[in-house]
Structure formats: C-alpha cells, structure tokens
JSON list of C-alpha atoms in Angstrom, two decimals:
[
{"chain": "A", "resi": 1, "resn": "MET", "atom": "CA", "xyz": [-113.32, -82.49, -77.30]},
{"chain": "A", "resi": 2, "resn": "GLY", "atom": "CA", "xyz": [-112.37, -78.86, -76.62]},
{"chain": "A", "resi": 3, "resn": "ASP", "atom": "CA", "xyz": [-112.26, -76.78, -73.41]},
{"chain": "A", "resi": 4, "resn": "PHE", "atom": "CA", "xyz": [-116.05, -76.69, -72.88]},
{"chain": "A", "resi": 5, "resn": "ALA", "atom": "CA", "xyz": [-118.32, -78.21, -70.35]},
{"chain": "A", "resi": 6, "resn": "TYR", "atom": "CA", "xyz": [-120.19, -81.26, -71.57]},
{"chain": "A", "resi": 7, "resn": "SER", "atom": "CA", "xyz": [-123.04, -83.12, -70.04]},
{"chain": "A", "resi": 8, "resn": "HIS", "atom": "CA", "xyz": [-122.46, -86.65, -68.79]},
{"chain": "A", "resi": 9, "resn": "GLU", "atom": "CA", "xyz": [-124.61, -87.95, -71.63]},
{"chain": "A", "resi": 10, "resn": "VAL", "atom": "CA", "xyz": [-122.55, -86.23, -74.32]},
{"chain": "A", "resi": 11, "resn": "GLU", "atom": "CA", "xyz": [-119.25, -87.33, -72.76]},
{"chain": "A", "resi": 12, "resn": "ASN", "atom": "CA", "xyz": [-120.32, -90.96, -73.02]},
{"chain": "A", "resi": 13, "resn": "MET", "atom": "CA", "xyz": [-121.30, -90.67, -76.72]},
{"chain": "A", "resi": 14, "resn": "CYS", "atom": "CA", "xyz": [-119.01, -92.04, -79.42]},
{"chain": "A", "resi": 15, "resn": "ILE", "atom": "CA", "xyz": [-117.89, -89.79, -82.20]},
{"chain": "A", "resi": 16, "resn": "VAL", "atom": "CA", "xyz": [-119.68, -89.89, -85.55]},
{"chain": "A", "resi": 17, "resn": "ALA", "atom": "CA", "xyz": [-117.65, -88.23, -88.35]},
{"chain": "A", "resi": 18, "resn": "LYS", "atom": "CA", "xyz": [-119.07, -85.12, -89.99]},
{"chain": "A", "resi": 19, "resn": "GLY", "atom": "CA", "xyz": [-119.37, -85.48, -93.71]},
{"chain": "A", "resi": 20, "resn": "PRO", "atom": "CA", "xyz": [-119.52, -82.31, -95.79]},
{"chain": "A", "resi": 21, "resn": "LYS", "atom": "CA", "xyz": [-117.47, -79.26, -94.69]},
{"chain": "A", "resi": 22, "resn": "HIS", "atom": "CA", "xyz": [-118.14, -76.92, -97.56]},
{"chain": "A", "resi": 23, "resn": "GLY", "atom": "CA", "xyz": [-118.69, -73.78, -95.45]},
{"chain": "A", "resi": 24, "resn": "PRO", "atom": "CA", "xyz": [-121.38, -71.13, -96.06]},
{"chain": "A", "resi": 25, "resn": "ALA", "atom": "CA", "xyz": [-123.15, -70.57, -99.38]},
{"chain": "A", "resi": 26, "resn": "PRO", "atom": "CA", "xyz": [-121.46, -67.79, -101.36]},
{"chain": "A", "resi": 27, "resn": "ILE", "atom": "CA", "xyz": [-123.27, -64.41, -101.50]},
{"chain": "A", "resi": 28, "resn": "PRO", "atom": "CA", "xyz": [-122.86, -61.77, -104.26]},
{"chain": "A", "resi": 29, "resn": "GLU", "atom": "CA", "xyz": [-120.75, -58.81, -103.20]},
{"chain": "A", "resi": 30, "resn": "GLU", "atom": "CA", "xyz": [-119.63, -56.02, -105.45]},
{"chain": "A", "resi": 31, "resn": "GLY", "atom": "CA", "xyz": [-119.19, -58.27, -108.49]},
{"chain": "A", "resi": 32, "resn": "LYS", "atom": "CA", "xyz": [-117.77, -61.21, -106.60]},
{"chain": "A", "resi": 33, "resn": "TRP", "atom": "CA", "xyz": [-119.07, -64.38, -104.97]},
{"chain": "A", "resi": 34, "resn": "VAL", "atom": "CA", "xyz": [-117.95, -64.36, -101.29]},
{"chain": "A", "resi": 35, "resn": "LYS", "atom": "CA", "xyz": [-118.14, -67.02, -98.54]},
{"chain": "A", "resi": 36, "resn": "ALA", "atom": "CA", "xyz": [-118.72, -64.80, -95.54]},
{"chain": "A", "resi": 37, "resn": "TYR", "atom": "CA", "xyz": [-117.16, -66.27, -92.36]},
{"chain": "A", "resi": 38, "resn": "GLU", "atom": "CA", "xyz": [-116.53, -62.96, -90.48]},
{"chain": "A", "resi": 39, "resn": "ILE", "atom": "CA", "xyz": [-117.93, -59.48, -90.46]},
{"chain": "A", "resi": 40, "resn": "LYS", "atom": "CA", "xyz": [-114.91, -58.25, -92.41]},
{"chain": "A", "resi": 41, "resn": "ASP", "atom": "CA", "xyz": [-116.09, -60.41, -95.29]},
{"chain": "A", "resi": 42, "resn": "ILE", "atom": "CA", "xyz": [-119.16, -58.22, -95.89]},
{"chain": "A", "resi": 43, "resn": "SER", "atom": "CA", "xyz": [-119.10, -55.38, -98.40]},
{"chain": "A", "resi": 44, "resn": "GLY", "atom": "CA", "xyz": [-121.79, -53.45, -100.28]},
{"chain": "A", "resi": 45, "resn": "LEU", "atom": "CA", "xyz": [-124.12, -50.50, -100.49]},
{"chain": "A", "resi": 46, "resn": "SER", "atom": "CA", "xyz": [-127.73, -51.06, -99.46]},
{"chain": "A", "resi": 47, "resn": "HIS", "atom": "CA", "xyz": [-130.77, -49.46, -97.79]},
{"chain": "A", "resi": 48, "resn": "GLY", "atom": "CA", "xyz": [-132.98, -50.30, -94.78]},
{"chain": "A", "resi": 49, "resn": "ILE", "atom": "CA", "xyz": [-136.31, -48.88, -93.71]},
{"chain": "A", "resi": 50, "resn": "GLY", "atom": "CA", "xyz": [-137.19, -48.60, -90.06]},
{"chain": "A", "resi": 51, "resn": "TRP", "atom": "CA", "xyz": [-140.08, -47.52, -87.86]},
{"chain": "A", "resi": 52, "resn": "CYS", "atom": "CA", "xyz": [-140.51, -46.66, -84.18]},
{"chain": "A", "resi": 53, "resn": "ALA", "atom": "CA", "xyz": [-142.77, -48.47, -81.79]},
{"chain": "A", "resi": 54, "resn": "PRO", "atom": "CA", "xyz": [-145.78, -46.12, -82.12]},
{"chain": "A", "resi": 55, "resn": "GLN", "atom": "CA", "xyz": [-145.07, -45.88, -85.82]},
{"chain": "A", "resi": 56, "resn": "GLN", "atom": "CA", "xyz": [-145.32, -42.14, -85.86]},
{"chain": "A", "resi": 57, "resn": "GLY", "atom": "CA", "xyz": [-142.10, -41.80, -87.90]},
{"chain": "A", "resi": 58, "resn": "ALA", "atom": "CA", "xyz": [-139.86, -43.66, -90.26]},
{"chain": "A", "resi": 59, "resn": "CYS", "atom": "CA", "xyz": [-136.21, -43.85, -91.28]},
{"chain": "A", "resi": 60, "resn": "LYS", "atom": "CA", "xyz": [-134.45, -44.69, -94.53]},
{"chain": "A", "resi": 61, "resn": "LEU", "atom": "CA", "xyz": [-130.84, -45.65, -93.84]},
{"chain": "A", "resi": 62, "resn": "THR", "atom": "CA", "xyz": [-128.17, -46.03, -96.55]},
{"chain": "A", "resi": 63, "resn": "LEU", "atom": "CA", "xyz": [-124.80, -47.55, -95.74]},
{"chain": "A", "resi": 64, "resn": "ASN", "atom": "CA", "xyz": [-121.71, -48.09, -97.89]},
{"chain": "A", "resi": 65, "resn": "VAL", "atom": "CA", "xyz": [-119.72, -50.90, -96.25]},
{"chain": "A", "resi": 66, "resn": "LYS", "atom": "CA", "xyz": [-116.23, -51.91, -97.30]},
{"chain": "A", "resi": 67, "resn": "ASP", "atom": "CA", "xyz": [-114.61, -54.97, -95.61]},
{"chain": "A", "resi": 68, "resn": "GLY", "atom": "CA", "xyz": [-117.18, -54.96, -92.78]},
{"chain": "A", "resi": 69, "resn": "ILE", "atom": "CA", "xyz": [-116.65, -51.27, -91.88]},
{"chain": "A", "resi": 70, "resn": "ILE", "atom": "CA", "xyz": [-119.19, -48.55, -92.52]},
{"chain": "A", "resi": 71, "resn": "GLN", "atom": "CA", "xyz": [-117.51, -45.90, -94.69]},
{"chain": "A", "resi": 72, "resn": "GLU", "atom": "CA", "xyz": [-120.60, -43.82, -95.56]},
{"chain": "A", "resi": 73, "resn": "ALA", "atom": "CA", "xyz": [-124.00, -43.32, -93.90]},
{"chain": "A", "resi": 74, "resn": "LEU", "atom": "CA", "xyz": [-127.02, -41.41, -95.12]},
{"chain": "A", "resi": 75, "resn": "VAL", "atom": "CA", "xyz": [-129.81, -41.11, -92.59]},
{"chain": "A", "resi": 76, "resn": "GLU", "atom": "CA", "xyz": [-133.21, -39.84, -93.79]},
{"chain": "A", "resi": 77, "resn": "THR", "atom": "CA", "xyz": [-136.16, -39.45, -91.39]},
{"chain": "A", "resi": 78, "resn": "ILE", "atom": "CA", "xyz": [-139.73, -38.27, -91.70]},
{"chain": "A", "resi": 79, "resn": "GLY", "atom": "CA", "xyz": [-142.80, -37.80, -89.50]},
{"chain": "A", "resi": 80, "resn": "CYS", "atom": "CA", "xyz": [-141.21, -37.02, -86.15]},
{"chain": "A", "resi": 81, "resn": "SER", "atom": "CA", "xyz": [-139.35, -33.87, -85.10]},
{"chain": "A", "resi": 82, "resn": "GLY", "atom": "CA", "xyz": [-137.23, -35.64, -82.48]},
{"chain": "A", "resi": 83, "resn": "MET", "atom": "CA", "xyz": [-136.23, -38.21, -85.06]},
{"chain": "A", "resi": 84, "resn": "THR", "atom": "CA", "xyz": [-134.39, -35.62, -87.11]},
{"chain": "A", "resi": 85, "resn": "HIS", "atom": "CA", "xyz": [-132.13, -34.76, -84.20]},
{"chain": "A", "resi": 86, "resn": "SER", "atom": "CA", "xyz": [-131.64, -38.43, -83.60]},
{"chain": "A", "resi": 87, "resn": "ALA", "atom": "CA", "xyz": [-130.52, -38.86, -87.17]},
{"chain": "A", "resi": 88, "resn": "ALA", "atom": "CA", "xyz": [-127.78, -36.23, -86.59]},
{"chain": "A", "resi": 89, "resn": "MET", "atom": "CA", "xyz": [-126.39, -38.20, -83.68]},
{"chain": "A", "resi": 90, "resn": "ALA", "atom": "CA", "xyz": [-126.76, -41.56, -85.46]},
{"chain": "A", "resi": 91, "resn": "ALA", "atom": "CA", "xyz": [-124.81, -40.28, -88.49]},
{"chain": "A", "resi": 92, "resn": "GLU", "atom": "CA", "xyz": [-121.90, -39.41, -86.17]},
{"chain": "A", "resi": 93, "resn": "ILE", "atom": "CA", "xyz": [-122.10, -42.76, -84.52]},
{"chain": "A", "resi": 94, "resn": "LEU", "atom": "CA", "xyz": [-122.25, -44.99, -87.59]},
{"chain": "A", "resi": 95, "resn": "GLN", "atom": "CA", "xyz": [-119.26, -44.15, -89.70]},
{"chain": "A", "resi": 96, "resn": "GLY", "atom": "CA", "xyz": [-116.12, -46.06, -88.84]},
{"chain": "A", "resi": 97, "resn": "LYS", "atom": "CA", "xyz": [-117.94, -48.79, -86.92]},
{"chain": "A", "resi": 98, "resn": "THR", "atom": "CA", "xyz": [-117.99, -52.38, -88.14]},
{"chain": "A", "resi": 99, "resn": "LEU", "atom": "CA", "xyz": [-121.38, -53.60, -89.25]},
{"chain": "A", "resi": 100, "resn": "LEU", "atom": "CA", "xyz": [-121.73, -55.79, -86.20]},
{"chain": "A", "resi": 101, "resn": "GLU", "atom": "CA", "xyz": [-120.82, -52.91, -83.89]},
{"chain": "A", "resi": 102, "resn": "ALA", "atom": "CA", "xyz": [-123.50, -50.70, -85.48]},
{"chain": "A", "resi": 103, "resn": "LEU", "atom": "CA", "xyz": [-126.11, -53.40, -85.20]},
{"chain": "A", "resi": 104, "resn": "ASN", "atom": "CA", "xyz": [-125.45, -53.61, -81.42]},
{"chain": "A", "resi": 105, "resn": "THR", "atom": "CA", "xyz": [-125.18, -49.87, -80.84]},
{"chain": "A", "resi": 106, "resn": "ASP", "atom": "CA", "xyz": [-128.09, -47.61, -79.74]},
{"chain": "A", "resi": 107, "resn": "LEU", "atom": "CA", "xyz": [-128.60, -45.34, -82.72]},
{"chain": "A", "resi": 108, "resn": "VAL", "atom": "CA", "xyz": [-130.70, -42.97, -80.48]},
{"chain": "A", "resi": 109, "resn": "CYS", "atom": "CA", "xyz": [-134.00, -43.51, -82.18]},
{"chain": "A", "resi": 110, "resn": "ASP", "atom": "CA", "xyz": [-136.00, -46.73, -82.51]},
{"chain": "A", "resi": 111, "resn": "ALA", "atom": "CA", "xyz": [-136.73, -46.20, -86.16]},
{"chain": "A", "resi": 112, "resn": "ILE", "atom": "CA", "xyz": [-133.02, -45.85, -86.93]},
{"chain": "A", "resi": 113, "resn": "ASN", "atom": "CA", "xyz": [-132.21, -48.96, -84.89]},
{"chain": "A", "resi": 114, "resn": "VAL", "atom": "CA", "xyz": [-134.88, -50.93, -86.83]},
{"chain": "A", "resi": 115, "resn": "ALA", "atom": "CA", "xyz": [-133.45, -49.54, -90.16]},
{"chain": "A", "resi": 116, "resn": "MET", "atom": "CA", "xyz": [-130.04, -50.80, -89.01]},
{"chain": "A", "resi": 117, "resn": "ARG", "atom": "CA", "xyz": [-131.41, -54.20, -88.36]},
{"chain": "A", "resi": 118, "resn": "GLU", "atom": "CA", "xyz": [-133.10, -54.31, -91.80]},
{"chain": "A", "resi": 119, "resn": "ILE", "atom": "CA", "xyz": [-130.00, -53.15, -93.69]},
{"chain": "A", "resi": 120, "resn": "PHE", "atom": "CA", "xyz": [-127.88, -55.71, -91.81]},
{"chain": "A", "resi": 121, "resn": "LYS", "atom": "CA", "xyz": [-130.04, -58.50, -93.14]},
{"chain": "A", "resi": 122, "resn": "GLN", "atom": "CA", "xyz": [-129.79, -57.11, -96.62]},
{"chain": "A", "resi": 123, "resn": "LEU", "atom": "CA", "xyz": [-125.97, -57.03, -96.54]},
{"chain": "A", "resi": 124, "resn": "ALA", "atom": "CA", "xyz": [-125.52, -60.32, -94.60]},
{"chain": "A", "resi": 125, "resn": "TYR", "atom": "CA", "xyz": [-127.57, -62.21, -97.25]},
{"chain": "A", "resi": 126, "resn": "GLY", "atom": "CA", "xyz": [-126.00, -60.43, -100.25]},
{"chain": "A", "resi": 127, "resn": "ARG", "atom": "CA", "xyz": [-129.16, -58.46, -101.19]},
{"chain": "A", "resi": 128, "resn": "SER", "atom": "CA", "xyz": [-127.37, -55.18, -101.76]},
{"chain": "A", "resi": 129, "resn": "GLN", "atom": "CA", "xyz": [-127.64, -52.54, -104.47]},
{"chain": "A", "resi": 130, "resn": "THR", "atom": "CA", "xyz": [-124.06, -53.35, -105.46]},
{"chain": "A", "resi": 131, "resn": "ALA", "atom": "CA", "xyz": [-124.28, -57.14, -105.43]},
{"chain": "A", "resi": 132, "resn": "PHE", "atom": "CA", "xyz": [-123.33, -57.38, -109.03]},
{"chain": "A", "resi": 133, "resn": "SER", "atom": "CA", "xyz": [-121.38, -54.08, -109.49]},
{"chain": "A", "resi": 134, "resn": "GLU", "atom": "CA", "xyz": [-117.72, -54.81, -109.84]},
{"chain": "A", "resi": 135, "resn": "GLY", "atom": "CA", "xyz": [-115.82, -52.97, -107.12]},
{"chain": "A", "resi": 136, "resn": "GLY", "atom": "CA", "xyz": [-119.05, -51.60, -105.61]},
{"chain": "A", "resi": 137, "resn": "LEU", "atom": "CA", "xyz": [-119.69, -47.88, -105.45]},
{"chain": "A", "resi": 138, "resn": "PRO", "atom": "CA", "xyz": [-117.38, -45.03, -104.36]},
{"chain": "A", "resi": 139, "resn": "ILE", "atom": "CA", "xyz": [-117.76, -43.33, -100.99]},
{"chain": "A", "resi": 140, "resn": "GLY", "atom": "CA", "xyz": [-120.36, -40.60, -101.45]},
{"chain": "A", "resi": 141, "resn": "ALA", "atom": "CA", "xyz": [-122.59, -42.59, -103.80]},
{"chain": "A", "resi": 142, "resn": "SER", "atom": "CA", "xyz": [-125.60, -42.35, -101.44]},
{"chain": "A", "resi": 143, "resn": "LEU", "atom": "CA", "xyz": [-125.88, -38.63, -102.26]},
{"chain": "A", "resi": 144, "resn": "GLU", "atom": "CA", "xyz": [-127.18, -39.54, -105.63]},
{"chain": "A", "resi": 145, "resn": "ASP", "atom": "CA", "xyz": [-130.49, -40.52, -104.00]},
{"chain": "A", "resi": 146, "resn": "LEU", "atom": "CA", "xyz": [-131.00, -36.83, -102.96]},
{"chain": "A", "resi": 147, "resn": "GLY", "atom": "CA", "xyz": [-130.94, -34.94, -106.27]},
{"chain": "A", "resi": 148, "resn": "LYS", "atom": "CA", "xyz": [-130.14, -31.28, -106.90]},
{"chain": "A", "resi": 149, "resn": "GLY", "atom": "CA", "xyz": [-129.54, -29.29, -103.81]},
{"chain": "A", "resi": 150, "resn": "LEU", "atom": "CA", "xyz": [-129.03, -32.50, -101.65]},
{"chain": "A", "resi": 151, "resn": "ARG", "atom": "CA", "xyz": [-132.71, -32.71, -100.38]},
{"chain": "A", "resi": 152, "resn": "SER", "atom": "CA", "xyz": [-134.50, -35.90, -99.63]},
{"chain": "A", "resi": 153, "resn": "GLN", "atom": "CA", "xyz": [-137.16, -37.04, -102.06]},
{"chain": "A", "resi": 154, "resn": "THR", "atom": "CA", "xyz": [-140.41, -36.64, -100.24]},
{"chain": "A", "resi": 155, "resn": "GLY", "atom": "CA", "xyz": [-144.08, -37.01, -101.02]},
{"chain": "A", "resi": 156, "resn": "THR", "atom": "CA", "xyz": [-146.59, -35.27, -98.79]},
{"chain": "A", "resi": 157, "resn": "ILE", "atom": "CA", "xyz": [-150.26, -35.72, -99.69]},
{"chain": "A", "resi": 158, "resn": "PHE", "atom": "CA", "xyz": [-153.33, -34.89, -97.53]},
{"chain": "A", "resi": 159, "resn": "ALA", "atom": "CA", "xyz": [-156.85, -36.01, -98.21]},
{"chain": "A", "resi": 160, "resn": "THR", "atom": "CA", "xyz": [-160.27, -36.06, -96.57]},
{"chain": "A", "resi": 161, "resn": "ASN", "atom": "CA", "xyz": [-163.44, -37.76, -97.65]},
{"chain": "A", "resi": 162, "resn": "VAL", "atom": "CA", "xyz": [-165.42, -34.59, -97.60]},
{"chain": "A", "resi": 163, "resn": "LYS", "atom": "CA", "xyz": [-162.99, -32.28, -99.43]},
{"chain": "A", "resi": 164, "resn": "GLY", "atom": "CA", "xyz": [-160.81, -34.53, -101.43]},
{"chain": "A", "resi": 165, "resn": "VAL", "atom": "CA", "xyz": [-156.96, -34.59, -101.96]},
{"chain": "A", "resi": 166, "resn": "ARG", "atom": "CA", "xyz": [-154.25, -31.97, -101.58]},
{"chain": "A", "resi": 167, "resn": "TYR", "atom": "CA", "xyz": [-150.73, -32.46, -102.98]},
{"chain": "A", "resi": 168, "resn": "LEU", "atom": "CA", "xyz": [-148.34, -30.61, -100.69]},
{"chain": "A", "resi": 169, "resn": "GLU", "atom": "CA", "xyz": [-144.91, -31.89, -101.75]},
{"chain": "A", "resi": 170, "resn": "MET", "atom": "CA", "xyz": [-143.81, -34.16, -104.55]},
{"chain": "A", "resi": 171, "resn": "ALA", "atom": "CA", "xyz": [-140.43, -35.39, -105.81]},
{"chain": "A", "resi": 172, "resn": "GLU", "atom": "CA", "xyz": [-140.30, -32.35, -108.06]},
{"chain": "A", "resi": 173, "resn": "GLY", "atom": "CA", "xyz": [-140.69, -29.92, -105.13]},
{"chain": "A", "resi": 174, "resn": "TYR", "atom": "CA", "xyz": [-143.01, -27.79, -102.94]},
{"chain": "A", "resi": 175, "resn": "ILE", "atom": "CA", "xyz": [-146.44, -27.58, -104.49]},
{"chain": "A", "resi": 176, "resn": "LEU", "atom": "CA", "xyz": [-147.70, -24.02, -105.01]},
{"chain": "A", "resi": 177, "resn": "SER", "atom": "CA", "xyz": [-151.06, -24.72, -106.69]},
{"chain": "A", "resi": 178, "resn": "LEU", "atom": "CA", "xyz": [-153.10, -27.41, -108.16]},
{"chain": "A", "resi": 179, "resn": "GLY", "atom": "CA", "xyz": [-154.86, -27.35, -111.48]},
{"chain": "A", "resi": 180, "resn": "LEU", "atom": "CA", "xyz": [-158.34, -28.68, -111.62]},
{"chain": "A", "resi": 181, "resn": "ASP", "atom": "CA", "xyz": [-160.49, -29.53, -114.71]},
{"chain": "A", "resi": 182, "resn": "GLU", "atom": "CA", "xyz": [-164.26, -28.90, -115.20]},
{"chain": "A", "resi": 183, "resn": "ASN", "atom": "CA", "xyz": [-164.98, -31.90, -112.88]},
{"chain": "A", "resi": 184, "resn": "SER", "atom": "CA", "xyz": [-162.71, -30.49, -110.16]},
{"chain": "A", "resi": 185, "resn": "GLU", "atom": "CA", "xyz": [-160.21, -33.30, -110.70]},
{"chain": "A", "resi": 186, "resn": "ILE", "atom": "CA", "xyz": [-156.49, -32.55, -110.54]},
{"chain": "A", "resi": 187, "resn": "ILE", "atom": "CA", "xyz": [-154.84, -32.56, -113.92]},
{"chain": "A", "resi": 188, "resn": "GLY", "atom": "CA", "xyz": [-151.54, -30.87, -112.98]},
{"chain": "A", "resi": 189, "resn": "TYR", "atom": "CA", "xyz": [-149.67, -28.74, -110.42]},
{"chain": "A", "resi": 190, "resn": "LYS", "atom": "CA", "xyz": [-147.26, -25.85, -110.17]},
{"chain": "A", "resi": 191, "resn": "PHE", "atom": "CA", "xyz": [-144.25, -26.30, -107.92]},
{"chain": "A", "resi": 192, "resn": "VAL", "atom": "CA", "xyz": [-140.96, -24.67, -106.87]},
{"chain": "A", "resi": 193, "resn": "HIS", "atom": "CA", "xyz": [-137.80, -26.82, -106.77]},
{"chain": "A", "resi": 194, "resn": "LEU", "atom": "CA", "xyz": [-136.54, -25.87, -103.28]},
{"chain": "A", "resi": 195, "resn": "GLY", "atom": "CA", "xyz": [-133.13, -27.55, -103.79]},
{"chain": "A", "resi": 196, "resn": "LYS", "atom": "CA", "xyz": [-132.33, -25.55, -106.91]},
{"chain": "A", "resi": 197, "resn": "MET", "atom": "CA", "xyz": [-133.80, -22.36, -105.38]},
{"chain": "A", "resi": 198, "resn": "MET", "atom": "CA", "xyz": [-131.63, -22.54, -102.34]},
{"chain": "A", "resi": 199, "resn": "GLU", "atom": "CA", "xyz": [-128.53, -23.29, -104.39]},
{"chain": "A", "resi": 200, "resn": "ALA", "atom": "CA", "xyz": [-129.25, -20.22, -106.49]},
{"chain": "A", "resi": 201, "resn": "ILE", "atom": "CA", "xyz": [-129.74, -18.05, -103.34]},
{"chain": "A", "resi": 202, "resn": "ARG", "atom": "CA", "xyz": [-126.53, -19.36, -101.86]},
{"chain": "A", "resi": 203, "resn": "GLY", "atom": "CA", "xyz": [-124.78, -18.57, -105.12]},
{"chain": "A", "resi": 204, "resn": "GLY", "atom": "CA", "xyz": [-125.76, -14.90, -104.80]},
{"chain": "A", "resi": 205, "resn": "LYS", "atom": "CA", "xyz": [-129.00, -14.70, -106.81]},
{"chain": "A", "resi": 206, "resn": "ASP", "atom": "CA", "xyz": [-131.71, -12.46, -105.46]},
{"chain": "A", "resi": 207, "resn": "PRO", "atom": "CA", "xyz": [-134.22, -14.58, -103.41]},
{"chain": "A", "resi": 208, "resn": "LYS", "atom": "CA", "xyz": [-137.27, -13.37, -105.37]},
{"chain": "A", "resi": 209, "resn": "GLU", "atom": "CA", "xyz": [-135.48, -14.13, -108.73]},
{"chain": "A", "resi": 210, "resn": "ALA", "atom": "CA", "xyz": [-134.24, -17.51, -107.47]},
{"chain": "A", "resi": 211, "resn": "TYR", "atom": "CA", "xyz": [-137.81, -18.36, -106.38]},
{"chain": "A", "resi": 212, "resn": "GLU", "atom": "CA", "xyz": [-139.41, -17.33, -109.71]},
{"chain": "A", "resi": 213, "resn": "SER", "atom": "CA", "xyz": [-136.81, -18.89, -111.89]},
{"chain": "A", "resi": 214, "resn": "ASN", "atom": "CA", "xyz": [-137.32, -22.32, -110.31]},
{"chain": "A", "resi": 215, "resn": "ILE", "atom": "CA", "xyz": [-141.10, -22.43, -110.62]},
{"chain": "A", "resi": 216, "resn": "LYS", "atom": "CA", "xyz": [-142.32, -25.16, -113.08]},
{"chain": "A", "resi": 217, "resn": "THR", "atom": "CA", "xyz": [-145.52, -27.01, -113.83]},
{"chain": "A", "resi": 218, "resn": "TYR", "atom": "CA", "xyz": [-146.36, -30.66, -114.31]},
{"chain": "A", "resi": 219, "resn": "GLY", "atom": "CA", "xyz": [-149.16, -32.39, -116.25]},
{"chain": "A", "resi": 220, "resn": "ARG", "atom": "CA", "xyz": [-151.88, -30.37, -118.10]},
{"chain": "A", "resi": 221, "resn": "TYR", "atom": "CA", "xyz": [-151.63, -27.53, -115.51]},
{"chain": "A", "resi": 222, "resn": "ASP", "atom": "CA", "xyz": [-152.08, -24.83, -118.23]},
{"chain": "A", "resi": 223, "resn": "GLU", "atom": "CA", "xyz": [-155.41, -26.37, -119.38]},
{"chain": "A", "resi": 224, "resn": "ALA", "atom": "CA", "xyz": [-156.99, -26.25, -115.90]},
{"chain": "A", "resi": 225, "resn": "LYS", "atom": "CA", "xyz": [-160.31, -24.54, -115.36]},
{"chain": "A", "resi": 226, "resn": "LYS", "atom": "CA", "xyz": [-159.49, -23.62, -111.76]},
{"chain": "A", "resi": 227, "resn": "TYR", "atom": "CA", "xyz": [-156.41, -23.21, -109.63]},
{"chain": "A", "resi": 228, "resn": "ILE", "atom": "CA", "xyz": [-156.28, -23.74, -105.84]},
{"chain": "A", "resi": 229, "resn": "ASP", "atom": "CA", "xyz": [-153.66, -23.26, -103.18]},
{"chain": "A", "resi": 230, "resn": "PRO", "atom": "CA", "xyz": [-153.53, -26.74, -101.54]},
{"chain": "A", "resi": 231, "resn": "ARG", "atom": "CA", "xyz": [-152.56, -25.26, -98.16]},
{"chain": "A", "resi": 232, "resn": "LYS", "atom": "CA", "xyz": [-155.36, -22.62, -97.94]},
{"chain": "A", "resi": 233, "resn": "GLU", "atom": "CA", "xyz": [-158.23, -23.65, -100.19]}
]
C-alpha cells in the first residue's frame, strides 16, 4: 500500500481495482497536443492581467515559456508609481525560473503576483496565444505588443459630467489637441507619437524637428470648428 500512514478503517478495506488509467486530457501547446504530467511539460506564450488589493493599479504580464522554464518576461504596469519599480524587480526575478517557481515567488507587487496567477492558469489549461502555432514564438516575441519605440500601448481618458471628456493619450500617442464640431463633440485629435519621436532624437535629430515631424491627426480633425488643449482647457 505504499509508505504512508493509513487510518485503521482504510487498512481494513479490500482493494477494488481502478479501471481507466488514461492520464490527463491533452492540451494544445505550440502546435502539438500534450499530456501535461509535470511542469516541464508546459510551453507557450500567454498574457495575464493582475490587480492589487486596493485596485489602484494593474499589471499586464507576458511570459514565453519553453519546457516549463520562463525564457522571456514583459511586465507592463499602470496606475501606481510604486508598481513600476516593482515591475523592474519582478522582471529580474522571473526569467530562468520554472513556471511553478514563479507562481510561488513574491513578485514584489500584489498586482504582478495576481497576473502571475492568471497567466499560470492560461498556460496550465492550454489557453495560450501559441496554442496552435507550430514551434511557438521566438524569444523576444512579446516586444511586438509594444510597437515603434518599444512603448506600452496606453489609453488615458478623463471625463466629468459637467465638462465632458478629455482624451489624453491613445494608442497612437500623446494627445496635443482635440477637434470639436459645431456641437462641441469630438470629431478628431492631433497627437505626437512619442516612441518615434524619441527614436529620432536618439538617432541625432534635433528635438524640435523630431517633435514636429511626428505630429499627426486622426479622424476629421481638419474639419473641426474649435480646437482645445485637453490638459488646459
């Protein structure tokens, strides 16, 4: 019966044979169907979203796991200044650990720990971005989520009942002005792509020229009857 302690009641029971022994249900992993028995059986690239207890900030965690070991980690945080510093430490902690080690490691910030829990569930159940991608994705693939200049995609919108909405930052970039029609409704906006601007400055371009060359508009901005600075007006 094995080297375990058994209660008197169990010791006196007769053996009833177990029928099916087919193991776990297979999960999709990088173009294969895998029966996962151990943590080394898990591979894939996926994402997890986490939040802290007061819910004042959030984390998006992306991991690229090969044979149970984290080969790549992208930690994106928003809403809490301390969380950004926690992300720096968490990124150093994560790579090289097994998925189970990382799940049971303090990743400094509660939101990052919750994101780790959520991504673990995704990978353990085969719900990864690479479930049906043969061979998965190369190390470094998570950077594709960031776009030009390697900046996180963020949306920052503020609104009040008395004064309406203000777009501050969109996926395209930092909002410079909003275009309003005759009814004072937003019909477009002007923005500067900060990632491209910073790349140009780092490449030696004059900052003013880099700024002006990366200003673009979206929507029917040119048709607006009024333009406002969303941070000052």
